Amino acid sequence: MSDARSGAVPDLTTVPDLVAEADLTAEAAKLDADDGLRDKRELFVLDETVYLDGNSLGALPAHVPGRVADVISRQWGELRIRSWDESGWWTAPERIGDRIAPLVGAAPGQIVVGDSTSVNVFKAVVAAVRIARAADEGRDEIVVDATTFPTDGYIAESAARLTGCRIVPVAPGDVPGVLGERTAAVLLNHADYRTGRLHDLPGLTRAVHDAGALVVWDLCHTAGALPVGLDEHGVDLAVGCTYKYLNGGPGSPAYLYVRADLQPRFDSPLPGWNSHAEPFGMRPGFAAADGAVRGRVGTPDILSMLALEAALDVWDGVGVDAVRAKSLALTDFFLRCVGAYVPQGRVESLTPAAHAERGSQVALRCAGAGDVMRRLIERGVVGDYRAPDVLRFGFTPLYVSFGDAERAARVLADTLD
């Protein structure tokens, strides 16, 4: 039997007798007993449900309600306006950004938290075009991931209209072939939201830089699940949400990364009083603040922002490399269980076999996927469905166990049978 950590993924069109007869339940128990992250599971509010939708909304860290209650009752209820200074509300966007920074491989002072992912994509893409054009006015193309989450495409098209650029949609693997002297900015997703396929951030970043352009990475489906290495790979700008693998809560604020040496040239298309050099000067003319503060716009969403800050406590003492190792082991093991349990020919894995190309989710193509997922949820296995035929299972290593993976595959098999 192949080891769960080997990276070998079975051909799901066949069911080898040895795997079919293996005691995968016992193996799951042993893997859970050896799991160095197993104690983190106790930090979350969980029940008997197998929750494999953390790539849409992360589970609630158990201590967050108490912290939010303090923000509401004491900081807001008692201190009121004094909390902007005494409770640190004013500096929260940068303070929380510095807590996210090590999870995406960034030094402090380069991430600001606030607004939605869509708003931050808009800021980043327009700013990238402006920086590129300041050096070369002839750059008038924005290359965008043709397989991207739809909103990123909508935002890129709006940014193109605003800046007078044209959009060049292309699959991530084909990006190097369309880059040239007219390329201003490139917007890419680190992982495909449907299949979980991981794109080559280091290689594509180098290719964009070799063409004299800037790159913007969307980290929504990777931050908190695997190493990103923003500083190491010289990424220009990046954005991401915090309600998936970072467990910040529904609608929790997104973040914007601006590489330190680009910050003096970061010209936001949404300047606001919070990004002014003298925010309380109330001057009619705008003068941008120094550093990542330039990425701010208006008054921060304090309640959701401080809920996120509390949620990040679950990362204390956790290395992203350990999270990545467990993620790969979990997805390998789940695919083995699917291969052993699910009737032949009923599902097809869209998840890359190679670890270097895999995020932290498993996508299975399945006839009647929407109805299958509805029945799975009724039976206590929560994933999600992507039209027209994809079952999507997200694996959050801080709280998903190998026992969860085995049970999910078993219930899937029973449902399809």
XYZ file of C-alpha atoms in Angstrom:
417
model
C 0.000 0.000 0.000
C 1.346 3.460 -0.858
C 2.089 5.765 2.047
C -0.288 8.710 2.568
C 2.625 11.121 2.354
C 4.155 9.733 -0.843
C 2.189 11.892 -3.254
C 1.048 8.861 -5.282
C -2.578 9.311 -6.340
C -4.504 6.276 -7.624
C -6.185 6.002 -10.958
C -9.815 6.377 -9.920
C -11.079 4.325 -12.857
C -9.873 1.127 -11.186
C -10.058 -0.268 -7.678
C -7.076 -2.470 -6.773
C -8.089 -5.381 -4.525
C -5.342 -4.626 -2.018
C -6.569 -1.065 -1.476
C -10.209 -2.134 -1.470
C -9.536 -4.599 1.350
C -7.305 -2.340 3.429
C -8.422 -1.132 6.809
C -8.389 2.554 5.973
C -10.262 3.410 9.148
C -7.428 2.014 11.253
C -4.871 3.780 9.105
C -6.706 7.069 9.574
C -6.640 6.596 13.340
C -2.884 6.028 13.266
C -2.284 9.054 11.060
C -4.347 11.189 13.423
C -2.423 9.892 16.432
C 0.848 10.895 14.755
C -0.417 14.276 13.590
C 1.627 17.130 15.049
C -1.250 19.564 14.468
C -3.980 17.423 16.060
C -4.287 19.617 19.177
C -5.244 22.620 17.033
C -8.578 20.966 16.280
C -9.665 21.603 19.860
C -9.403 25.354 19.272
C -12.381 25.358 16.883
C -16.147 25.054 17.285
C -16.879 21.732 15.578
C -19.506 19.013 15.832
C -20.022 15.549 14.344
C -20.212 17.013 10.857
C -17.258 16.413 8.553
C -16.577 19.987 7.499
C -14.728 20.141 4.173
C -15.799 23.620 3.072
C -13.151 25.698 4.833
C -12.018 26.841 1.388
C -15.293 28.809 1.324
C -15.737 29.697 5.006
C -13.378 28.627 7.760
C -14.647 27.207 11.034
C -15.109 29.446 14.085
C -12.177 29.552 16.541
C -13.739 28.921 19.945
C -12.302 31.989 21.688
C -13.499 34.531 19.103
C -17.035 35.107 20.520
C -15.611 36.143 23.881
C -13.150 38.532 22.285
C -15.828 40.087 20.093
C -18.098 40.431 23.117
C -15.359 42.478 24.806
C -15.015 44.683 21.724
C -18.748 45.351 21.766
C -19.443 45.670 25.474
C -16.248 47.296 26.774
C -14.353 48.884 23.898
C -17.444 50.210 22.138
C -19.939 50.225 25.008
C -17.740 51.771 27.704
C -14.712 53.400 26.092
C -16.581 54.462 22.979
C -14.565 56.979 20.909
C -11.535 56.529 23.196
C -11.035 53.039 21.750
C -9.586 54.456 18.545
C -6.490 55.201 20.623
C -6.777 53.221 23.862
C -7.902 49.959 22.245
C -5.735 50.333 19.155
C -8.551 50.570 16.640
C -6.746 53.121 14.489
C -3.647 50.974 13.942
C -5.518 47.682 13.512
C -5.193 47.478 9.684
C -1.386 47.507 9.811
C -1.088 45.552 13.069
C -3.235 42.697 11.757
C -1.445 42.894 8.418
C 1.806 42.194 10.219
C 0.217 39.091 11.764
C -0.818 37.796 8.352
C 2.598 38.593 6.852
C 4.471 35.465 8.049
C 1.664 33.251 6.741
C 2.329 34.509 3.199
C 6.085 34.959 3.488
C 6.240 38.715 3.899
C 8.244 40.953 6.209
C 6.345 43.409 8.422
C 5.179 46.742 7.043
C 3.934 45.489 3.671
C 0.356 44.355 4.325
C -2.676 46.420 5.234
C -6.026 44.851 6.134
C -9.342 46.321 5.031
C -12.018 46.410 2.344
C -12.995 43.368 0.255
C -10.837 41.243 -2.021
C -12.530 42.808 -5.046
C -11.744 46.343 -3.897
C -8.138 45.409 -3.219
C -7.802 43.737 -6.628
C -8.952 47.011 -8.182
C -6.447 49.053 -6.168
C -3.606 46.672 -6.993
C -4.241 46.322 -10.732
C -4.701 50.044 -11.370
C -1.664 50.892 -9.237
C 0.407 48.273 -11.089
C -0.544 49.814 -14.451
C 0.307 53.296 -13.191
C 3.717 52.156 -11.935
C 4.486 50.375 -15.213
C 3.397 53.339 -17.313
C 5.457 55.775 -15.307
C 8.480 53.920 -16.669
C 7.094 53.225 -20.149
C 3.974 54.947 -21.487
C 3.635 52.360 -24.244
C 2.513 49.644 -21.859
C -1.218 49.314 -22.441
C -2.106 45.652 -21.820
C -3.412 43.880 -18.734
C -2.953 40.126 -18.885
C -5.544 38.281 -16.827
C -6.033 34.641 -15.870
C -8.769 33.409 -18.242
C -9.761 30.729 -15.703
C -9.967 33.183 -12.826
C -12.743 33.611 -10.294
C -15.272 35.748 -12.233
C -15.023 38.837 -10.024
C -11.296 39.188 -10.698
C -12.096 39.280 -14.398
C -14.811 41.895 -13.917
C -12.465 44.079 -11.879
C -9.658 43.717 -14.419
C -11.988 44.816 -17.219
C -13.029 47.878 -15.214
C -9.390 48.688 -14.457
C -8.626 48.407 -18.174
C -11.382 50.872 -19.073
C -10.157 53.299 -16.441
C -6.534 53.162 -17.576
C -7.104 52.880 -21.316
C -5.646 49.390 -21.487
C -6.863 46.311 -23.278
C -7.427 42.952 -21.595
C -5.471 39.864 -22.682
C -7.143 36.759 -21.189
C -4.985 33.650 -21.150
C -4.576 30.419 -19.203
C -1.882 30.777 -16.509
C 0.439 28.274 -18.159
C 0.369 30.298 -21.379
C 1.184 33.647 -19.749
C 4.898 33.735 -20.741
C 3.954 33.474 -24.405
C 1.818 36.635 -24.424
C 4.106 38.903 -22.418
C 5.866 41.708 -24.223
C 6.785 45.359 -24.308
C 3.106 46.375 -24.142
C 2.357 44.385 -20.985
C 1.745 46.624 -17.983
C 0.264 44.301 -15.377
C -0.624 40.628 -14.957
C -3.383 39.418 -12.620
C -3.207 35.751 -11.616
C -4.786 33.385 -9.102
C -2.357 31.301 -7.084
C -4.793 28.361 -7.176
C -7.761 27.586 -9.412
C -10.902 27.935 -7.314
C -12.640 25.015 -9.043
C -9.941 22.358 -9.265
C -7.435 23.534 -6.666
C -4.639 23.453 -9.266
C -1.677 25.443 -7.963
C -0.028 27.773 -10.430
C 3.707 28.473 -10.618
C 4.038 31.682 -8.624
C 7.874 31.829 -8.673
C 8.205 31.028 -12.377
C 5.386 33.247 -13.584
C 6.558 36.137 -11.413
C 10.019 35.881 -12.990
C 8.524 35.804 -16.481
C 6.449 38.926 -15.813
C 9.459 40.771 -14.430
C 11.607 39.711 -17.381
C 9.025 41.414 -19.602
C 9.270 44.623 -17.552
C 5.737 44.354 -16.143
C 4.243 43.982 -12.675
C 2.322 41.022 -11.289
C -0.655 40.923 -8.934
C -1.391 37.598 -7.237
C -4.758 36.594 -5.756
C -4.017 34.369 -2.740
C -7.581 33.632 -1.633
C -7.239 29.868 -2.067
C -3.696 29.441 -0.764
C -2.961 31.791 2.146
C -3.093 29.736 5.326
C -2.857 26.424 3.470
C 0.645 26.464 1.982
C 3.808 28.574 1.775
C 3.499 31.526 -0.613
C 6.852 33.315 -0.366
C 5.871 36.821 -1.444
C 9.180 38.414 -0.449
C 11.308 35.456 -1.503
C 9.921 35.499 -5.038
C 9.793 39.272 -5.461
C 6.025 39.519 -5.912
C 4.935 43.105 -6.620
C 1.411 43.169 -5.234
C -0.940 40.573 -3.783
C -4.429 40.414 -2.358
C -6.364 37.822 -0.427
C -9.421 37.160 1.679
C -9.305 36.105 5.333
C -12.504 34.071 5.733
C -11.250 30.838 4.155
C -8.113 29.180 5.543
C -7.468 32.112 7.908
C -10.865 31.547 9.614
C -11.644 35.244 10.010
C -15.417 34.891 9.764
C -18.035 35.630 7.094
C -17.170 38.788 5.202
C -14.020 39.405 7.225
C -11.814 42.089 5.672
C -9.326 41.271 2.944
C -5.702 42.403 2.746
C -3.384 44.117 0.307
C 0.361 43.454 0.008
C 2.596 46.105 -1.536
C 6.276 45.204 -1.766
C 8.330 47.620 0.327
C 10.340 49.183 -2.497
C 7.168 49.822 -4.533
C 5.314 51.614 -1.768
C 6.600 55.126 -2.617
C 5.242 54.618 -6.167
C 1.948 52.991 -5.159
C -0.685 55.371 -6.535
C -4.044 54.087 -5.307
C -7.101 54.724 -7.486
C -9.114 54.967 -4.250
C -7.388 57.562 -2.074
C -9.232 58.279 1.141
C -8.784 60.149 4.353
C -7.326 57.034 5.993
C -4.514 56.904 3.423
C -3.700 60.613 3.728
C -0.379 61.684 5.218
C -2.374 63.853 7.654
C -5.708 62.052 8.052
C -6.983 64.516 10.636
C -5.678 67.585 8.834
C -8.802 67.587 6.642
C -6.919 69.271 3.814
C -8.640 69.608 0.418
C -5.646 68.222 -1.463
C -4.539 64.588 -1.170
C -1.031 63.716 -0.009
C -0.364 59.995 0.280
C 0.902 58.522 3.540
C 4.121 56.557 3.660
C 4.257 52.781 3.523
C 1.468 50.221 3.314
C -0.940 52.779 4.815
C -1.371 53.999 1.233
C -3.569 50.967 0.715
C -6.186 52.187 3.189
C -9.276 54.097 2.067
C -11.939 54.849 4.659
C -12.839 54.007 8.249
C -11.926 50.383 9.087
C -14.640 47.792 9.795
C -13.658 47.425 13.416
C -15.972 44.614 14.557
C -15.059 42.220 11.748
C -11.427 43.331 11.786
C -10.956 42.594 15.485
C -12.774 39.269 15.102
C -10.146 38.427 12.483
C -7.350 39.518 14.795
C -8.659 37.173 17.479
C -9.036 34.310 14.995
C -5.374 34.601 13.990
C -4.401 33.439 17.491
C -4.900 29.835 16.343
C -1.731 30.261 14.262
C 0.470 30.799 17.319
C 3.283 28.274 17.206
C 2.267 26.899 13.812
C 4.637 26.767 10.866
C 3.195 27.001 7.356
C 5.478 24.169 6.214
C 3.842 21.829 8.729
C 0.417 22.914 7.493
C 1.445 22.191 3.909
C 2.776 18.742 4.788
C -0.495 17.790 6.454
C -2.536 19.261 3.615
C -0.774 17.067 1.083
C -1.063 14.014 3.316
C -4.785 14.638 3.822
C -5.557 15.079 0.144
C -3.458 12.042 -0.789
C -5.265 9.937 1.803
C -8.708 11.164 0.767
C -8.006 10.321 -2.874
C -6.874 6.837 -1.839
C -10.063 6.341 0.135
C -12.142 7.550 -2.803
C -10.320 5.103 -5.062
C -10.998 2.275 -2.601
C -14.640 3.021 -1.769
C -16.371 4.795 -4.652
C -17.975 2.598 -7.348
C -15.855 2.404 -10.474
C -16.438 5.136 -13.033
C -18.651 7.304 -10.850
C -16.157 10.124 -10.224
C -13.120 11.565 -11.934
C -10.441 13.429 -10.017
C -9.585 16.880 -11.355
C -6.988 17.336 -8.633
C -3.383 17.303 -9.868
C -1.427 14.233 -8.813
C 1.798 16.228 -8.489
C 2.162 17.927 -5.111
C 3.795 20.956 -6.710
C 0.577 21.588 -8.663
C -1.938 20.935 -5.887
C -3.577 23.383 -3.512
C -5.488 22.238 -0.435
C -8.667 20.913 -1.995
C -9.878 17.933 -3.982
C -12.225 18.387 -6.927
C -14.153 15.406 -8.273
C -16.163 15.484 -11.479
C -19.434 13.679 -10.943
C -22.712 13.342 -12.827
C -25.493 15.096 -10.938
C -22.929 16.774 -8.689
C -25.350 19.346 -7.292
C -27.777 16.692 -6.065
C -24.949 14.495 -4.798
C -23.556 17.339 -2.693
C -27.000 18.106 -1.292
C -27.337 14.478 -0.157
C -23.794 14.465 1.261
C -24.620 17.512 3.372
C -27.794 15.822 4.602
C -25.605 12.913 5.741
C -23.145 15.118 7.597
C -20.375 15.656 5.038
C -20.175 19.307 4.016
C -18.333 20.255 0.847
C -19.582 22.382 -1.999
C -20.611 22.208 -5.635
C -19.355 24.132 -8.635
C -21.384 24.092 -11.837
C -21.762 22.110 -13.880
C -20.413 18.890 -12.386
C -17.737 19.434 -9.719
C -17.775 18.254 -6.106
C -15.290 20.380 -4.177
C -13.767 19.326 -0.837
C -11.496 21.747 1.037
C -8.970 20.469 3.570
C -8.049 22.898 6.343
C -5.150 21.207 8.141
C -5.669 22.979 11.468
C -8.959 21.183 12.105
C -9.598 18.501 9.461
C -8.521 15.003 10.510
C -7.626 11.883 8.566
C -10.681 10.297 10.149
C -12.754 13.055 8.535
C -11.196 12.267 5.151
C -11.932 8.538 5.446
C -15.508 9.105 6.583
C -16.172 11.599 3.794
C -14.998 9.129 1.142
C -17.090 6.355 2.699
C -20.243 8.468 2.801
C -19.601 9.625 -0.771
C -19.403 5.992 -1.879
C -22.608 5.097 -0.047
C -24.362 8.112 -1.556
C -23.325 7.252 -5.096
C -24.111 3.558 -4.609
